[in-house]
């Protein structure tokens, strides 16, 4: 497993060192600590972050054998952070924080394991539907 410094990881992702450190402390970036307490970022984690930022799409990147990088045509994408993952039996409930809203999805346990979803991870909710319903409180539309 190849490890790089946080500064080198930030440079590779095109973000500032302080941004990368904040992401590390927030748990958005998975790191390994050296015996001296310094954070190091694995190559596979950098590839995951590059894919999220769109840098890995359209070119061949070194990924684990089971990993897939996909470009998606769906436009109804909500970016957020995983608040909670609850697994029971074959299903899992994933709560995603999108701004000040919470979105809950029920997916398979296998999907959670494949995505390696953990609290604090950045994730996308992709909505594919043929129907959209709009609602208002009763007092808002008058009587």
PDB file of C-alpha atoms in Angstrom:
ATOM      1  CA  UNK A   1       0.000   0.000   0.000  1.00  0.00           C
ATOM      2  CA  UNK A   2       1.540   3.269  -1.172  1.00  0.00           C
ATOM      3  CA  UNK A   3       1.116   6.246   1.197  1.00  0.00           C
ATOM      4  CA  UNK A   4       1.601   9.967   0.517  1.00  0.00           C
ATOM      5  CA  UNK A   5       1.759  12.991   2.800  1.00  0.00           C
ATOM      6  CA  UNK A   6      -1.304  15.165   3.307  1.00  0.00           C
ATOM      7  CA  UNK A   7       0.491  18.033   1.522  1.00  0.00           C
ATOM      8  CA  UNK A   8       1.205  15.830  -1.534  1.00  0.00           C
ATOM      9  CA  UNK A   9      -2.375  14.541  -1.503  1.00  0.00           C
ATOM     10  CA  UNK A  10      -3.701  18.124  -1.457  1.00  0.00           C
ATOM     11  CA  UNK A  11      -1.449  19.078  -4.369  1.00  0.00           C
ATOM     12  CA  UNK A  12      -2.603  16.047  -6.379  1.00  0.00           C
ATOM     13  CA  UNK A  13      -6.293  16.852  -5.724  1.00  0.00           C
ATOM     14  CA  UNK A  14      -5.814  20.537  -6.517  1.00  0.00           C
ATOM     15  CA  UNK A  15      -6.920  21.764  -3.080  1.00  0.00           C
ATOM     16  CA  UNK A  16      -5.129  23.691  -0.378  1.00  0.00           C
ATOM     17  CA  UNK A  17      -3.205  21.976   2.403  1.00  0.00           C
ATOM     18  CA  UNK A  18      -5.522  23.480   5.040  1.00  0.00           C
ATOM     19  CA  UNK A  19      -8.588  22.167   3.178  1.00  0.00           C
ATOM     20  CA  UNK A  20      -7.076  18.700   3.070  1.00  0.00           C
ATOM     21  CA  UNK A  21      -6.281  18.834   6.810  1.00  0.00           C
ATOM     22  CA  UNK A  22      -9.866  19.880   7.573  1.00  0.00           C
ATOM     23  CA  UNK A  23     -11.212  17.012   5.470  1.00  0.00           C
ATOM     24  CA  UNK A  24      -8.919  14.689   7.432  1.00  0.00           C
ATOM     25  CA  UNK A  25     -10.167  15.944  10.799  1.00  0.00           C
ATOM     26  CA  UNK A  26     -13.812  15.795   9.620  1.00  0.00           C
ATOM     27  CA  UNK A  27     -13.375  12.166   8.557  1.00  0.00           C
ATOM     28  CA  UNK A  28     -13.997  12.919   4.881  1.00  0.00           C
ATOM     29  CA  UNK A  29     -10.536  11.580   4.036  1.00  0.00           C
ATOM     30  CA  UNK A  30      -9.388   8.229   5.407  1.00  0.00           C
ATOM     31  CA  UNK A  31      -5.811   8.351   6.607  1.00  0.00           C
ATOM     32  CA  UNK A  32      -3.223   6.199   8.313  1.00  0.00           C
ATOM     33  CA  UNK A  33      -1.094   7.559  11.136  1.00  0.00           C
ATOM     34  CA  UNK A  34       2.649   7.079  11.317  1.00  0.00           C
ATOM     35  CA  UNK A  35       4.291   6.125  14.621  1.00  0.00           C
ATOM     36  CA  UNK A  36       5.090   9.856  14.971  1.00  0.00           C
ATOM     37  CA  UNK A  37       1.384  10.772  14.649  1.00  0.00           C
ATOM     38  CA  UNK A  38       1.515  12.191  11.117  1.00  0.00           C
ATOM     39  CA  UNK A  39      -1.328  11.482   8.695  1.00  0.00           C
ATOM     40  CA  UNK A  40      -0.659   9.622   5.454  1.00  0.00           C
ATOM     41  CA  UNK A  41      -3.141   9.065   2.620  1.00  0.00           C
ATOM     42  CA  UNK A  42      -3.291   5.759   0.764  1.00  0.00           C
ATOM     43  CA  UNK A  43      -3.140   5.731  -3.028  1.00  0.00           C
ATOM     44  CA  UNK A  44      -6.543   4.000  -3.145  1.00  0.00           C
ATOM     45  CA  UNK A  45      -8.072   6.808  -1.043  1.00  0.00           C
ATOM     46  CA  UNK A  46      -6.633   9.409  -3.423  1.00  0.00           C
ATOM     47  CA  UNK A  47      -8.163   7.559  -6.361  1.00  0.00           C
ATOM     48  CA  UNK A  48     -11.536   7.550  -4.591  1.00  0.00           C
ATOM     49  CA  UNK A  49     -11.301  11.299  -3.974  1.00  0.00           C
ATOM     50  CA  UNK A  50     -10.179  11.990  -7.545  1.00  0.00           C
ATOM     51  CA  UNK A  51     -13.152  10.031  -8.859  1.00  0.00           C
ATOM     52  CA  UNK A  52     -15.501  12.068  -6.659  1.00  0.00           C
ATOM     53  CA  UNK A  53     -13.988  15.280  -7.966  1.00  0.00           C
ATOM     54  CA  UNK A  54     -14.333  14.078 -11.572  1.00  0.00           C
ATOM     55  CA  UNK A  55     -10.632  13.660 -12.246  1.00  0.00           C
ATOM     56  CA  UNK A  56     -10.758   9.878 -12.552  1.00  0.00           C
ATOM     57  CA  UNK A  57     -13.580   9.760 -15.098  1.00  0.00           C
ATOM     58  CA  UNK A  58     -12.651   9.072 -18.705  1.00  0.00           C
ATOM     59  CA  UNK A  59      -9.126   7.820 -18.042  1.00  0.00           C
ATOM     60  CA  UNK A  60      -7.718   4.542 -16.845  1.00  0.00           C
ATOM     61  CA  UNK A  61      -6.769   4.667 -13.172  1.00  0.00           C
ATOM     62  CA  UNK A  62      -5.239   2.010 -10.989  1.00  0.00           C
ATOM     63  CA  UNK A  63      -8.064   0.717  -8.779  1.00  0.00           C
ATOM     64  CA  UNK A  64      -8.693  -2.374  -6.708  1.00  0.00           C
ATOM     65  CA  UNK A  65     -10.024  -5.254  -8.837  1.00  0.00           C
ATOM     66  CA  UNK A  66     -13.588  -4.935  -7.481  1.00  0.00           C
ATOM     67  CA  UNK A  67     -13.782  -1.124  -7.837  1.00  0.00           C
ATOM     68  CA  UNK A  68     -15.733   0.513 -10.638  1.00  0.00           C
ATOM     69  CA  UNK A  69     -15.621   4.147 -11.675  1.00  0.00           C
ATOM     70  CA  UNK A  70     -18.798   5.183 -13.462  1.00  0.00           C
ATOM     71  CA  UNK A  71     -19.957   8.263 -15.274  1.00  0.00           C
ATOM     72  CA  UNK A  72     -23.683   8.730 -14.803  1.00  0.00           C
ATOM     73  CA  UNK A  73     -26.266  10.429 -17.007  1.00  0.00           C
ATOM     74  CA  UNK A  74     -28.722  11.109 -14.155  1.00  0.00           C
ATOM     75  CA  UNK A  75     -28.937  14.787 -13.242  1.00  0.00           C
ATOM     76  CA  UNK A  76     -30.984  14.495 -10.061  1.00  0.00           C
ATOM     77  CA  UNK A  77     -27.962  14.114  -7.817  1.00  0.00           C
ATOM     78  CA  UNK A  78     -27.869  15.321  -4.222  1.00  0.00           C
ATOM     79  CA  UNK A  79     -24.408  15.554  -2.664  1.00  0.00           C
ATOM     80  CA  UNK A  80     -24.161  15.053   1.068  1.00  0.00           C
ATOM     81  CA  UNK A  81     -22.523  13.256   3.961  1.00  0.00           C
ATOM     82  CA  UNK A  82     -23.448   9.935   5.517  1.00  0.00           C
ATOM     83  CA  UNK A  83     -24.994  10.578   8.941  1.00  0.00           C
ATOM     84  CA  UNK A  84     -25.815   6.988   9.812  1.00  0.00           C
ATOM     85  CA  UNK A  85     -25.645   3.473   8.414  1.00  0.00           C
ATOM     86  CA  UNK A  86     -27.829   0.816  10.073  1.00  0.00           C
ATOM     87  CA  UNK A  87     -27.539  -2.753   8.830  1.00  0.00           C
ATOM     88  CA  UNK A  88     -30.034  -5.449   9.673  1.00  0.00           C
ATOM     89  CA  UNK A  89     -30.202  -8.730   7.804  1.00  0.00           C
ATOM     90  CA  UNK A  90     -30.007  -8.252   4.028  1.00  0.00           C
ATOM     91  CA  UNK A  91     -30.925  -4.529   4.096  1.00  0.00           C
ATOM     92  CA  UNK A  92     -29.336  -1.324   5.304  1.00  0.00           C
ATOM     93  CA  UNK A  93     -30.756   2.103   6.080  1.00  0.00           C
ATOM     94  CA  UNK A  94     -28.491   4.967   5.047  1.00  0.00           C
ATOM     95  CA  UNK A  95     -29.166   8.510   6.265  1.00  0.00           C
ATOM     96  CA  UNK A  96     -27.559  11.189   4.125  1.00  0.00           C
ATOM     97  CA  UNK A  97     -27.273  14.817   5.264  1.00  0.00           C
ATOM     98  CA  UNK A  98     -27.841  17.133   2.298  1.00  0.00           C
ATOM     99  CA  UNK A  99     -27.484  20.716   3.523  1.00  0.00           C
ATOM    100  CA  UNK A 100     -29.941  21.105   6.387  1.00  0.00           C
ATOM    101  CA  UNK A 101     -32.103  18.217   5.136  1.00  0.00           C
ATOM    102  CA  UNK A 102     -31.858  14.479   5.752  1.00  0.00           C
ATOM    103  CA  UNK A 103     -32.510  11.868   3.084  1.00  0.00           C
ATOM    104  CA  UNK A 104     -33.024   8.225   4.025  1.00  0.00           C
ATOM    105  CA  UNK A 105     -32.472   5.354   1.610  1.00  0.00           C
ATOM    106  CA  UNK A 106     -32.919   1.624   2.080  1.00  0.00           C
ATOM    107  CA  UNK A 107     -30.354  -0.349   0.083  1.00  0.00           C
ATOM    108  CA  UNK A 108     -28.888  -3.818   0.307  1.00  0.00           C
ATOM    109  CA  UNK A 109     -26.263  -4.786   2.851  1.00  0.00           C
ATOM    110  CA  UNK A 110     -24.060  -5.858  -0.076  1.00  0.00           C
ATOM    111  CA  UNK A 111     -24.282  -2.353  -1.579  1.00  0.00           C
ATOM    112  CA  UNK A 112     -23.176  -0.766   1.720  1.00  0.00           C
ATOM    113  CA  UNK A 113     -20.247  -3.181   1.922  1.00  0.00           C
ATOM    114  CA  UNK A 114     -19.267  -2.639  -1.726  1.00  0.00           C
ATOM    115  CA  UNK A 115     -19.395   1.154  -1.340  1.00  0.00           C
ATOM    116  CA  UNK A 116     -17.640   0.924   2.048  1.00  0.00           C
ATOM    117  CA  UNK A 117     -20.095   3.473   3.410  1.00  0.00           C
ATOM    118  CA  UNK A 118     -19.223   4.860   6.829  1.00  0.00           C
ATOM    119  CA  UNK A 119     -20.440   7.778   8.891  1.00  0.00           C
ATOM    120  CA  UNK A 120     -18.843  10.990   7.642  1.00  0.00           C
ATOM    121  CA  UNK A 121     -18.256   9.748   4.089  1.00  0.00           C
ATOM    122  CA  UNK A 122     -19.233  12.023   1.235  1.00  0.00           C
ATOM    123  CA  UNK A 123     -21.859  10.375  -0.969  1.00  0.00           C
ATOM    124  CA  UNK A 124     -24.378  11.098  -3.708  1.00  0.00           C
ATOM    125  CA  UNK A 125     -28.067  10.335  -3.620  1.00  0.00           C
ATOM    126  CA  UNK A 126     -29.235   9.789  -7.175  1.00  0.00           C
ATOM    127  CA  UNK A 127     -32.971  10.150  -7.694  1.00  0.00           C
ATOM    128  CA  UNK A 128     -34.542   8.329 -10.617  1.00  0.00           C
ATOM    129  CA  UNK A 129     -38.291   8.677 -10.753  1.00  0.00           C
ATOM    130  CA  UNK A 130     -41.082   9.116 -13.247  1.00  0.00           C
ATOM    131  CA  UNK A 131     -43.226  11.037 -10.768  1.00  0.00           C
ATOM    132  CA  UNK A 132     -42.616  14.040  -8.549  1.00  0.00           C
ATOM    133  CA  UNK A 133     -45.144  15.149  -5.954  1.00  0.00           C
ATOM    134  CA  UNK A 134     -45.344  18.652  -4.513  1.00  0.00           C
ATOM    135  CA  UNK A 135     -46.994  19.415  -1.178  1.00  0.00           C
ATOM    136  CA  UNK A 136     -47.712  22.507   0.902  1.00  0.00           C
ATOM    137  CA  UNK A 137     -49.036  22.957   4.406  1.00  0.00           C
ATOM    138  CA  UNK A 138     -52.829  23.463   4.489  1.00  0.00           C
ATOM    139  CA  UNK A 139     -52.519  27.031   5.799  1.00  0.00           C
ATOM    140  CA  UNK A 140     -50.158  28.055   2.965  1.00  0.00           C
ATOM    141  CA  UNK A 141     -52.605  27.738   0.069  1.00  0.00           C
ATOM    142  CA  UNK A 142     -55.666  29.276   1.724  1.00  0.00           C
ATOM    143  CA  UNK A 143     -59.189  27.897   2.055  1.00  0.00           C
TER     144      UNK A 143
END
